[in-house]
């Protein structure tokens, strides 16, 4: 089959391949170069046979499992594919695997500690105020416990335990908690670091540190 005949045959065939372009170029070449067209004829015949077996459209063969290496790429260096021959994105050299999402950490427990100096004549009223507060705290979300300790004649330590700081804040900002006040004449120490929030409306004594929330 000559090069010109091959071009005419390709134009009427349902299969199309790059052989047609090469054959058209071959028709204008010198006689010394037209010998290379014979190989093009063979390529065209293969393309036509593939089109007839695939509904009129040439189809490239899929990758076999043996042609795919452990990284998902074909061993001959072509497009990466999985075990089923489907193309996948190649891995970049030195690319780190995707990081797992960090697990949410549980809320940290919180103890609010307040230390007071209470005059002797104010002790019964002071203790009664805290017992009333404890009843309200027991109905609040996140409340874990309360204790009121008397260290000596005038020093008291009130400790409330909570599941988290936001739950303690929800209680302290409630209307019933804001209406609860300790008796006049009571003083408080500045909370140390990690002890929590100071009591509202109670004056401080021995102010060696800045007065703020410390937790």
JSON list of C-alpha atoms in Angstrom, two decimals:
[
{"chain": "A", "resi": 1, "resn": "UNK", "atom": "CA", "xyz": [0.00, 0.00, 0.00]},
{"chain": "A", "resi": 2, "resn": "UNK", "atom": "CA", "xyz": [1.47, 3.40, -1.01]},
{"chain": "A", "resi": 3, "resn": "UNK", "atom": "CA", "xyz": [1.50, 6.39, 1.27]},
{"chain": "A", "resi": 4, "resn": "UNK", "atom": "CA", "xyz": [-1.16, 8.24, -0.77]},
{"chain": "A", "resi": 5, "resn": "UNK", "atom": "CA", "xyz": [-3.46, 5.19, -0.73]},
{"chain": "A", "resi": 6, "resn": "UNK", "atom": "CA", "xyz": [-3.00, 4.87, 3.03]},
{"chain": "A", "resi": 7, "resn": "UNK", "atom": "CA", "xyz": [-4.10, 8.48, 3.53]},
{"chain": "A", "resi": 8, "resn": "UNK", "atom": "CA", "xyz": [-7.24, 7.95, 1.48]},
{"chain": "A", "resi": 9, "resn": "UNK", "atom": "CA", "xyz": [-8.03, 4.75, 3.34]},
{"chain": "A", "resi": 10, "resn": "UNK", "atom": "CA", "xyz": [-7.59, 6.46, 6.72]},
{"chain": "A", "resi": 11, "resn": "UNK", "atom": "CA", "xyz": [-9.96, 9.28, 5.82]},
{"chain": "A", "resi": 12, "resn": "UNK", "atom": "CA", "xyz": [-12.80, 6.83, 5.15]},
{"chain": "A", "resi": 13, "resn": "UNK", "atom": "CA", "xyz": [-12.16, 4.63, 8.18]},
{"chain": "A", "resi": 14, "resn": "UNK", "atom": "CA", "xyz": [-14.05, 5.07, 11.46]},
{"chain": "A", "resi": 15, "resn": "UNK", "atom": "CA", "xyz": [-10.75, 4.88, 13.33]},
{"chain": "A", "resi": 16, "resn": "UNK", "atom": "CA", "xyz": [-8.49, 7.92, 13.63]},
{"chain": "A", "resi": 17, "resn": "UNK", "atom": "CA", "xyz": [-4.89, 7.97, 14.78]},
{"chain": "A", "resi": 18, "resn": "UNK", "atom": "CA", "xyz": [-1.74, 9.96, 14.51]},
{"chain": "A", "resi": 19, "resn": "UNK", "atom": "CA", "xyz": [-0.65, 7.73, 11.62]},
{"chain": "A", "resi": 20, "resn": "UNK", "atom": "CA", "xyz": [-2.77, 9.89, 9.28]},
{"chain": "A", "resi": 21, "resn": "UNK", "atom": "CA", "xyz": [-0.77, 13.01, 10.06]},
{"chain": "A", "resi": 22, "resn": "UNK", "atom": "CA", "xyz": [2.49, 11.18, 9.58]},
{"chain": "A", "resi": 23, "resn": "UNK", "atom": "CA", "xyz": [1.31, 9.74, 6.25]},
{"chain": "A", "resi": 24, "resn": "UNK", "atom": "CA", "xyz": [0.28, 13.17, 4.93]},
{"chain": "A", "resi": 25, "resn": "UNK", "atom": "CA", "xyz": [3.70, 14.52, 5.79]},
{"chain": "A", "resi": 26, "resn": "UNK", "atom": "CA", "xyz": [5.32, 11.51, 4.13]},
{"chain": "A", "resi": 27, "resn": "UNK", "atom": "CA", "xyz": [3.71, 12.26, 0.74]},
{"chain": "A", "resi": 28, "resn": "UNK", "atom": "CA", "xyz": [5.80, 15.43, 0.30]},
{"chain": "A", "resi": 29, "resn": "UNK", "atom": "CA", "xyz": [9.09, 13.84, 1.33]},
{"chain": "A", "resi": 30, "resn": "UNK", "atom": "CA", "xyz": [11.82, 12.78, -1.15]},
{"chain": "A", "resi": 31, "resn": "UNK", "atom": "CA", "xyz": [11.90, 9.23, -2.37]},
{"chain": "A", "resi": 32, "resn": "UNK", "atom": "CA", "xyz": [14.81, 8.42, -0.09]},
{"chain": "A", "resi": 33, "resn": "UNK", "atom": "CA", "xyz": [12.67, 9.14, 2.97]},
{"chain": "A", "resi": 34, "resn": "UNK", "atom": "CA", "xyz": [9.45, 7.49, 1.82]},
{"chain": "A", "resi": 35, "resn": "UNK", "atom": "CA", "xyz": [10.74, 4.07, 2.82]},
{"chain": "A", "resi": 36, "resn": "UNK", "atom": "CA", "xyz": [9.97, 4.99, 6.40]},
{"chain": "A", "resi": 37, "resn": "UNK", "atom": "CA", "xyz": [6.26, 5.16, 5.53]},
{"chain": "A", "resi": 38, "resn": "UNK", "atom": "CA", "xyz": [6.02, 1.36, 5.50]},
{"chain": "A", "resi": 39, "resn": "UNK", "atom": "CA", "xyz": [6.17, 1.36, 9.28]},
{"chain": "A", "resi": 40, "resn": "UNK", "atom": "CA", "xyz": [3.35, 3.91, 9.36]},
{"chain": "A", "resi": 41, "resn": "UNK", "atom": "CA", "xyz": [1.18, 1.57, 7.27]},
{"chain": "A", "resi": 42, "resn": "UNK", "atom": "CA", "xyz": [1.58, -1.16, 9.88]},
{"chain": "A", "resi": 43, "resn": "UNK", "atom": "CA", "xyz": [0.69, 1.28, 12.70]},
{"chain": "A", "resi": 44, "resn": "UNK", "atom": "CA", "xyz": [-2.44, 2.35, 10.84]},
{"chain": "A", "resi": 45, "resn": "UNK", "atom": "CA", "xyz": [-3.56, -1.24, 10.39]},
{"chain": "A", "resi": 46, "resn": "UNK", "atom": "CA", "xyz": [-3.24, -1.81, 14.16]},
{"chain": "A", "resi": 47, "resn": "UNK", "atom": "CA", "xyz": [-5.31, 1.30, 14.93]},
{"chain": "A", "resi": 48, "resn": "UNK", "atom": "CA", "xyz": [-8.08, 0.19, 12.56]},
{"chain": "A", "resi": 49, "resn": "UNK", "atom": "CA", "xyz": [-8.21, -3.27, 14.16]},
{"chain": "A", "resi": 50, "resn": "UNK", "atom": "CA", "xyz": [-8.47, -1.71, 17.66]},
{"chain": "A", "resi": 51, "resn": "UNK", "atom": "CA", "xyz": [-11.30, 0.58, 16.53]},
{"chain": "A", "resi": 52, "resn": "UNK", "atom": "CA", "xyz": [-13.30, -2.34, 15.15]},
{"chain": "A", "resi": 53, "resn": "UNK", "atom": "CA", "xyz": [-13.09, -4.23, 18.46]},
{"chain": "A", "resi": 54, "resn": "UNK", "atom": "CA", "xyz": [-13.96, -1.20, 20.62]},
{"chain": "A", "resi": 55, "resn": "UNK", "atom": "CA", "xyz": [-17.07, 0.20, 18.91]},
{"chain": "A", "resi": 56, "resn": "UNK", "atom": "CA", "xyz": [-15.26, 2.39, 16.39]},
{"chain": "A", "resi": 57, "resn": "UNK", "atom": "CA", "xyz": [-13.02, 4.28, 18.88]},
{"chain": "A", "resi": 58, "resn": "UNK", "atom": "CA", "xyz": [-9.39, 3.40, 19.64]},
{"chain": "A", "resi": 59, "resn": "UNK", "atom": "CA", "xyz": [-8.81, 2.58, 23.30]},
{"chain": "A", "resi": 60, "resn": "UNK", "atom": "CA", "xyz": [-5.53, 2.36, 25.14]},
{"chain": "A", "resi": 61, "resn": "UNK", "atom": "CA", "xyz": [-4.96, -0.85, 27.10]},
{"chain": "A", "resi": 62, "resn": "UNK", "atom": "CA", "xyz": [-5.50, -0.57, 30.87]},
{"chain": "A", "resi": 63, "resn": "UNK", "atom": "CA", "xyz": [-2.70, -1.18, 33.30]},
{"chain": "A", "resi": 64, "resn": "UNK", "atom": "CA", "xyz": [-2.33, -4.70, 34.62]},
{"chain": "A", "resi": 65, "resn": "UNK", "atom": "CA", "xyz": [-1.76, -5.47, 38.27]},
{"chain": "A", "resi": 66, "resn": "UNK", "atom": "CA", "xyz": [1.75, -6.67, 37.41]},
{"chain": "A", "resi": 67, "resn": "UNK", "atom": "CA", "xyz": [2.50, -3.28, 35.79]},
{"chain": "A", "resi": 68, "resn": "UNK", "atom": "CA", "xyz": [1.72, -1.31, 38.95]},
{"chain": "A", "resi": 69, "resn": "UNK", "atom": "CA", "xyz": [4.35, -0.95, 41.66]},
{"chain": "A", "resi": 70, "resn": "UNK", "atom": "CA", "xyz": [3.82, -0.41, 45.40]},
{"chain": "A", "resi": 71, "resn": "UNK", "atom": "CA", "xyz": [3.61, 3.39, 44.98]},
{"chain": "A", "resi": 72, "resn": "UNK", "atom": "CA", "xyz": [0.66, 3.14, 42.59]},
{"chain": "A", "resi": 73, "resn": "UNK", "atom": "CA", "xyz": [2.67, 4.02, 39.48]},
{"chain": "A", "resi": 74, "resn": "UNK", "atom": "CA", "xyz": [3.16, 1.89, 36.38]},
{"chain": "A", "resi": 75, "resn": "UNK", "atom": "CA", "xyz": [6.57, 0.35, 36.23]},
{"chain": "A", "resi": 76, "resn": "UNK", "atom": "CA", "xyz": [7.17, 1.63, 32.70]},
{"chain": "A", "resi": 77, "resn": "UNK", "atom": "CA", "xyz": [7.01, 5.23, 33.95]},
{"chain": "A", "resi": 78, "resn": "UNK", "atom": "CA", "xyz": [3.56, 6.16, 32.58]},
{"chain": "A", "resi": 79, "resn": "UNK", "atom": "CA", "xyz": [0.54, 7.58, 34.42]},
{"chain": "A", "resi": 80, "resn": "UNK", "atom": "CA", "xyz": [0.19, 6.23, 38.00]},
{"chain": "A", "resi": 81, "resn": "UNK", "atom": "CA", "xyz": [-2.66, 3.75, 38.46]},
{"chain": "A", "resi": 82, "resn": "UNK", "atom": "CA", "xyz": [-4.08, 1.55, 41.18]},
{"chain": "A", "resi": 83, "resn": "UNK", "atom": "CA", "xyz": [-4.55, -2.21, 41.10]},
{"chain": "A", "resi": 84, "resn": "UNK", "atom": "CA", "xyz": [-7.67, -1.81, 38.93]},
{"chain": "A", "resi": 85, "resn": "UNK", "atom": "CA", "xyz": [-5.86, 0.28, 36.34]},
{"chain": "A", "resi": 86, "resn": "UNK", "atom": "CA", "xyz": [-7.50, 3.56, 37.41]},
{"chain": "A", "resi": 87, "resn": "UNK", "atom": "CA", "xyz": [-5.30, 6.65, 37.32]},
{"chain": "A", "resi": 88, "resn": "UNK", "atom": "CA", "xyz": [-4.34, 8.13, 40.70]},
{"chain": "A", "resi": 89, "resn": "UNK", "atom": "CA", "xyz": [-2.40, 11.20, 41.74]},
{"chain": "A", "resi": 90, "resn": "UNK", "atom": "CA", "xyz": [1.34, 10.41, 42.03]},
{"chain": "A", "resi": 91, "resn": "UNK", "atom": "CA", "xyz": [3.13, 10.94, 45.34]},
{"chain": "A", "resi": 92, "resn": "UNK", "atom": "CA", "xyz": [5.55, 13.82, 45.39]},
{"chain": "A", "resi": 93, "resn": "UNK", "atom": "CA", "xyz": [9.10, 13.10, 46.58]},
{"chain": "A", "resi": 94, "resn": "UNK", "atom": "CA", "xyz": [9.39, 13.82, 50.28]},
{"chain": "A", "resi": 95, "resn": "UNK", "atom": "CA", "xyz": [5.66, 14.47, 50.66]},
{"chain": "A", "resi": 96, "resn": "UNK", "atom": "CA", "xyz": [4.50, 13.83, 54.23]},
{"chain": "A", "resi": 97, "resn": "UNK", "atom": "CA", "xyz": [1.38, 11.70, 54.80]},
{"chain": "A", "resi": 98, "resn": "UNK", "atom": "CA", "xyz": [-1.76, 13.65, 55.75]},
{"chain": "A", "resi": 99, "resn": "UNK", "atom": "CA", "xyz": [-1.92, 14.49, 59.44]},
{"chain": "A", "resi": 100, "resn": "UNK", "atom": "CA", "xyz": [-4.70, 13.00, 61.49]},
{"chain": "A", "resi": 101, "resn": "UNK", "atom": "CA", "xyz": [-7.11, 15.44, 63.08]},
{"chain": "A", "resi": 102, "resn": "UNK", "atom": "CA", "xyz": [-6.25, 16.00, 66.73]},
{"chain": "A", "resi": 103, "resn": "UNK", "atom": "CA", "xyz": [-8.73, 14.52, 69.15]},
{"chain": "A", "resi": 104, "resn": "UNK", "atom": "CA", "xyz": [-10.65, 17.00, 71.23]},
{"chain": "A", "resi": 105, "resn": "UNK", "atom": "CA", "xyz": [-9.29, 17.20, 74.75]},
{"chain": "A", "resi": 106, "resn": "UNK", "atom": "CA", "xyz": [-11.73, 16.83, 77.64]},
{"chain": "A", "resi": 107, "resn": "UNK", "atom": "CA", "xyz": [-12.42, 19.97, 79.67]},
{"chain": "A", "resi": 108, "resn": "UNK", "atom": "CA", "xyz": [-9.98, 20.42, 82.54]},
{"chain": "A", "resi": 109, "resn": "UNK", "atom": "CA", "xyz": [-11.43, 20.47, 86.03]},
{"chain": "A", "resi": 110, "resn": "UNK", "atom": "CA", "xyz": [-11.35, 23.72, 87.97]},
{"chain": "A", "resi": 111, "resn": "UNK", "atom": "CA", "xyz": [-11.23, 24.55, 91.70]},
{"chain": "A", "resi": 112, "resn": "UNK", "atom": "CA", "xyz": [-12.08, 28.06, 92.80]},
{"chain": "A", "resi": 113, "resn": "UNK", "atom": "CA", "xyz": [-10.41, 28.85, 96.13]},
{"chain": "A", "resi": 114, "resn": "UNK", "atom": "CA", "xyz": [-11.15, 31.91, 98.24]},
{"chain": "A", "resi": 115, "resn": "UNK", "atom": "CA", "xyz": [-9.47, 32.74, 101.57]},
{"chain": "A", "resi": 116, "resn": "UNK", "atom": "CA", "xyz": [-11.09, 35.08, 104.07]},
{"chain": "A", "resi": 117, "resn": "UNK", "atom": "CA", "xyz": [-10.51, 36.79, 107.40]},
{"chain": "A", "resi": 118, "resn": "UNK", "atom": "CA", "xyz": [-13.80, 36.79, 109.34]},
{"chain": "A", "resi": 119, "resn": "UNK", "atom": "CA", "xyz": [-14.39, 38.67, 112.60]},
{"chain": "A", "resi": 120, "resn": "UNK", "atom": "CA", "xyz": [-15.67, 36.49, 115.40]},
{"chain": "A", "resi": 121, "resn": "UNK", "atom": "CA", "xyz": [-19.05, 38.15, 115.55]},
{"chain": "A", "resi": 122, "resn": "UNK", "atom": "CA", "xyz": [-19.55, 37.63, 111.79]},
{"chain": "A", "resi": 123, "resn": "UNK", "atom": "CA", "xyz": [-18.74, 33.88, 111.69]},
{"chain": "A", "resi": 124, "resn": "UNK", "atom": "CA", "xyz": [-22.34, 32.55, 111.99]},
{"chain": "A", "resi": 125, "resn": "UNK", "atom": "CA", "xyz": [-23.61, 34.89, 109.26]},
{"chain": "A", "resi": 126, "resn": "UNK", "atom": "CA", "xyz": [-20.59, 34.06, 107.06]},
{"chain": "A", "resi": 127, "resn": "UNK", "atom": "CA", "xyz": [-21.09, 30.31, 107.38]},
{"chain": "A", "resi": 128, "resn": "UNK", "atom": "CA", "xyz": [-24.84, 30.60, 106.73]},
{"chain": "A", "resi": 129, "resn": "UNK", "atom": "CA", "xyz": [-24.19, 32.58, 103.52]},
{"chain": "A", "resi": 130, "resn": "UNK", "atom": "CA", "xyz": [-21.94, 29.83, 102.18]},
{"chain": "A", "resi": 131, "resn": "UNK", "atom": "CA", "xyz": [-24.42, 27.07, 103.05]},
{"chain": "A", "resi": 132, "resn": "UNK", "atom": "CA", "xyz": [-27.05, 28.91, 101.03]},
{"chain": "A", "resi": 133, "resn": "UNK", "atom": "CA", "xyz": [-24.61, 29.24, 98.13]},
{"chain": "A", "resi": 134, "resn": "UNK", "atom": "CA", "xyz": [-23.85, 25.53, 98.25]},
{"chain": "A", "resi": 135, "resn": "UNK", "atom": "CA", "xyz": [-27.53, 24.69, 97.78]},
{"chain": "A", "resi": 136, "resn": "UNK", "atom": "CA", "xyz": [-27.61, 26.83, 94.64]},
{"chain": "A", "resi": 137, "resn": "UNK", "atom": "CA", "xyz": [-24.34, 25.38, 93.32]},
{"chain": "A", "resi": 138, "resn": "UNK", "atom": "CA", "xyz": [-25.69, 21.84, 93.71]},
{"chain": "A", "resi": 139, "resn": "UNK", "atom": "CA", "xyz": [-28.35, 22.68, 91.14]},
{"chain": "A", "resi": 140, "resn": "UNK", "atom": "CA", "xyz": [-25.80, 24.15, 88.67]},
{"chain": "A", "resi": 141, "resn": "UNK", "atom": "CA", "xyz": [-24.28, 22.27, 85.73]},
{"chain": "A", "resi": 142, "resn": "UNK", "atom": "CA", "xyz": [-20.69, 21.15, 86.24]},
{"chain": "A", "resi": 143, "resn": "UNK", "atom": "CA", "xyz": [-20.71, 21.43, 90.04]},
{"chain": "A", "resi": 144, "resn": "UNK", "atom": "CA", "xyz": [-18.62, 18.70, 91.71]},
{"chain": "A", "resi": 145, "resn": "UNK", "atom": "CA", "xyz": [-18.37, 19.70, 95.36]},
{"chain": "A", "resi": 146, "resn": "UNK", "atom": "CA", "xyz": [-17.84, 22.37, 98.01]},
{"chain": "A", "resi": 147, "resn": "UNK", "atom": "CA", "xyz": [-15.98, 22.69, 101.28]},
{"chain": "A", "resi": 148, "resn": "UNK", "atom": "CA", "xyz": [-15.63, 25.44, 103.89]},
{"chain": "A", "resi": 149, "resn": "UNK", "atom": "CA", "xyz": [-12.65, 25.05, 106.22]},
{"chain": "A", "resi": 150, "resn": "UNK", "atom": "CA", "xyz": [-11.81, 27.07, 109.29]},
{"chain": "A", "resi": 151, "resn": "UNK", "atom": "CA", "xyz": [-8.03, 27.29, 109.66]},
{"chain": "A", "resi": 152, "resn": "UNK", "atom": "CA", "xyz": [-8.00, 29.25, 112.93]},
{"chain": "A", "resi": 153, "resn": "UNK", "atom": "CA", "xyz": [-10.19, 31.69, 114.78]},
{"chain": "A", "resi": 154, "resn": "UNK", "atom": "CA", "xyz": [-10.51, 34.10, 111.86]},
{"chain": "A", "resi": 155, "resn": "UNK", "atom": "CA", "xyz": [-9.15, 32.42, 108.68]},
{"chain": "A", "resi": 156, "resn": "UNK", "atom": "CA", "xyz": [-11.56, 30.50, 106.40]},
{"chain": "A", "resi": 157, "resn": "UNK", "atom": "CA", "xyz": [-11.00, 28.76, 103.05]},
{"chain": "A", "resi": 158, "resn": "UNK", "atom": "CA", "xyz": [-13.96, 28.22, 100.69]},
{"chain": "A", "resi": 159, "resn": "UNK", "atom": "CA", "xyz": [-13.33, 25.78, 97.83]},
{"chain": "A", "resi": 160, "resn": "UNK", "atom": "CA", "xyz": [-15.82, 24.97, 95.07]},
{"chain": "A", "resi": 161, "resn": "UNK", "atom": "CA", "xyz": [-15.01, 22.24, 92.53]},
{"chain": "A", "resi": 162, "resn": "UNK", "atom": "CA", "xyz": [-16.24, 22.40, 88.93]},
{"chain": "A", "resi": 163, "resn": "UNK", "atom": "CA", "xyz": [-15.90, 20.36, 85.76]},
{"chain": "A", "resi": 164, "resn": "UNK", "atom": "CA", "xyz": [-14.64, 23.41, 83.83]},
{"chain": "A", "resi": 165, "resn": "UNK", "atom": "CA", "xyz": [-14.13, 27.17, 84.14]},
{"chain": "A", "resi": 166, "resn": "UNK", "atom": "CA", "xyz": [-17.02, 28.04, 81.74]},
{"chain": "A", "resi": 167, "resn": "UNK", "atom": "CA", "xyz": [-19.43, 26.10, 83.98]},
{"chain": "A", "resi": 168, "resn": "UNK", "atom": "CA", "xyz": [-18.21, 27.96, 87.06]},
{"chain": "A", "resi": 169, "resn": "UNK", "atom": "CA", "xyz": [-18.62, 31.26, 85.18]},
{"chain": "A", "resi": 170, "resn": "UNK", "atom": "CA", "xyz": [-22.18, 30.32, 84.21]},
{"chain": "A", "resi": 171, "resn": "UNK", "atom": "CA", "xyz": [-22.99, 29.85, 87.91]},
{"chain": "A", "resi": 172, "resn": "UNK", "atom": "CA", "xyz": [-21.20, 33.01, 89.10]},
{"chain": "A", "resi": 173, "resn": "UNK", "atom": "CA", "xyz": [-22.98, 35.15, 86.49]},
{"chain": "A", "resi": 174, "resn": "UNK", "atom": "CA", "xyz": [-26.42, 33.80, 87.35]},
{"chain": "A", "resi": 175, "resn": "UNK", "atom": "CA", "xyz": [-28.86, 36.22, 88.99]},
{"chain": "A", "resi": 176, "resn": "UNK", "atom": "CA", "xyz": [-29.15, 34.26, 92.24]},
{"chain": "A", "resi": 177, "resn": "UNK", "atom": "CA", "xyz": [-25.36, 34.06, 92.65]},
{"chain": "A", "resi": 178, "resn": "UNK", "atom": "CA", "xyz": [-24.89, 37.79, 92.03]},
{"chain": "A", "resi": 179, "resn": "UNK", "atom": "CA", "xyz": [-27.45, 38.60, 94.71]},
{"chain": "A", "resi": 180, "resn": "UNK", "atom": "CA", "xyz": [-25.58, 36.55, 97.31]},
{"chain": "A", "resi": 181, "resn": "UNK", "atom": "CA", "xyz": [-23.26, 38.72, 99.43]},
{"chain": "A", "resi": 182, "resn": "UNK", "atom": "CA", "xyz": [-21.03, 37.93, 102.37]},
{"chain": "A", "resi": 183, "resn": "UNK", "atom": "CA", "xyz": [-21.46, 39.98, 105.59]},
{"chain": "A", "resi": 184, "resn": "UNK", "atom": "CA", "xyz": [-19.91, 43.38, 106.04]},
{"chain": "A", "resi": 185, "resn": "UNK", "atom": "CA", "xyz": [-16.57, 43.34, 107.87]},
{"chain": "A", "resi": 186, "resn": "UNK", "atom": "CA", "xyz": [-15.14, 40.27, 106.05]},
{"chain": "A", "resi": 187, "resn": "UNK", "atom": "CA", "xyz": [-11.82, 40.62, 104.18]},
{"chain": "A", "resi": 188, "resn": "UNK", "atom": "CA", "xyz": [-10.21, 38.35, 101.58]},
{"chain": "A", "resi": 189, "resn": "UNK", "atom": "CA", "xyz": [-6.68, 37.46, 100.52]},
{"chain": "A", "resi": 190, "resn": "UNK", "atom": "CA", "xyz": [-5.53, 37.98, 96.94]},
{"chain": "A", "resi": 191, "resn": "UNK", "atom": "CA", "xyz": [-5.85, 34.57, 95.18]},
{"chain": "A", "resi": 192, "resn": "UNK", "atom": "CA", "xyz": [-2.53, 32.92, 94.40]},
{"chain": "A", "resi": 193, "resn": "UNK", "atom": "CA", "xyz": [-1.79, 31.56, 90.95]},
{"chain": "A", "resi": 194, "resn": "UNK", "atom": "CA", "xyz": [-4.02, 28.56, 90.23]},
{"chain": "A", "resi": 195, "resn": "UNK", "atom": "CA", "xyz": [-6.56, 29.41, 92.94]},
{"chain": "A", "resi": 196, "resn": "UNK", "atom": "CA", "xyz": [-9.11, 31.06, 90.69]},
{"chain": "A", "resi": 197, "resn": "UNK", "atom": "CA", "xyz": [-11.29, 34.15, 90.95]},
{"chain": "A", "resi": 198, "resn": "UNK", "atom": "CA", "xyz": [-11.61, 36.58, 93.88]},
{"chain": "A", "resi": 199, "resn": "UNK", "atom": "CA", "xyz": [-14.92, 37.28, 95.61]},
{"chain": "A", "resi": 200, "resn": "UNK", "atom": "CA", "xyz": [-16.87, 40.32, 94.41]},
{"chain": "A", "resi": 201, "resn": "UNK", "atom": "CA", "xyz": [-17.57, 43.27, 96.76]},
{"chain": "A", "resi": 202, "resn": "UNK", "atom": "CA", "xyz": [-15.15, 42.04, 99.47]},
{"chain": "A", "resi": 203, "resn": "UNK", "atom": "CA", "xyz": [-12.11, 44.23, 100.26]},
{"chain": "A", "resi": 204, "resn": "UNK", "atom": "CA", "xyz": [-8.61, 42.77, 100.11]},
{"chain": "A", "resi": 205, "resn": "UNK", "atom": "CA", "xyz": [-5.98, 42.49, 102.78]},
{"chain": "A", "resi": 206, "resn": "UNK", "atom": "CA", "xyz": [-2.20, 42.12, 102.31]},
{"chain": "A", "resi": 207, "resn": "UNK", "atom": "CA", "xyz": [-2.24, 43.15, 98.66]},
{"chain": "A", "resi": 208, "resn": "UNK", "atom": "CA", "xyz": [1.27, 42.00, 97.73]},
{"chain": "A", "resi": 209, "resn": "UNK", "atom": "CA", "xyz": [0.13, 40.72, 94.30]},
{"chain": "A", "resi": 210, "resn": "UNK", "atom": "CA", "xyz": [-2.00, 42.10, 91.51]},
{"chain": "A", "resi": 211, "resn": "UNK", "atom": "CA", "xyz": [-5.69, 41.43, 91.97]},
{"chain": "A", "resi": 212, "resn": "UNK", "atom": "CA", "xyz": [-6.93, 39.44, 88.96]},
{"chain": "A", "resi": 213, "resn": "UNK", "atom": "CA", "xyz": [-8.15, 36.00, 87.99]},
{"chain": "A", "resi": 214, "resn": "UNK", "atom": "CA", "xyz": [-5.36, 33.44, 88.39]},
{"chain": "A", "resi": 215, "resn": "UNK", "atom": "CA", "xyz": [-5.99, 29.94, 87.10]}
]
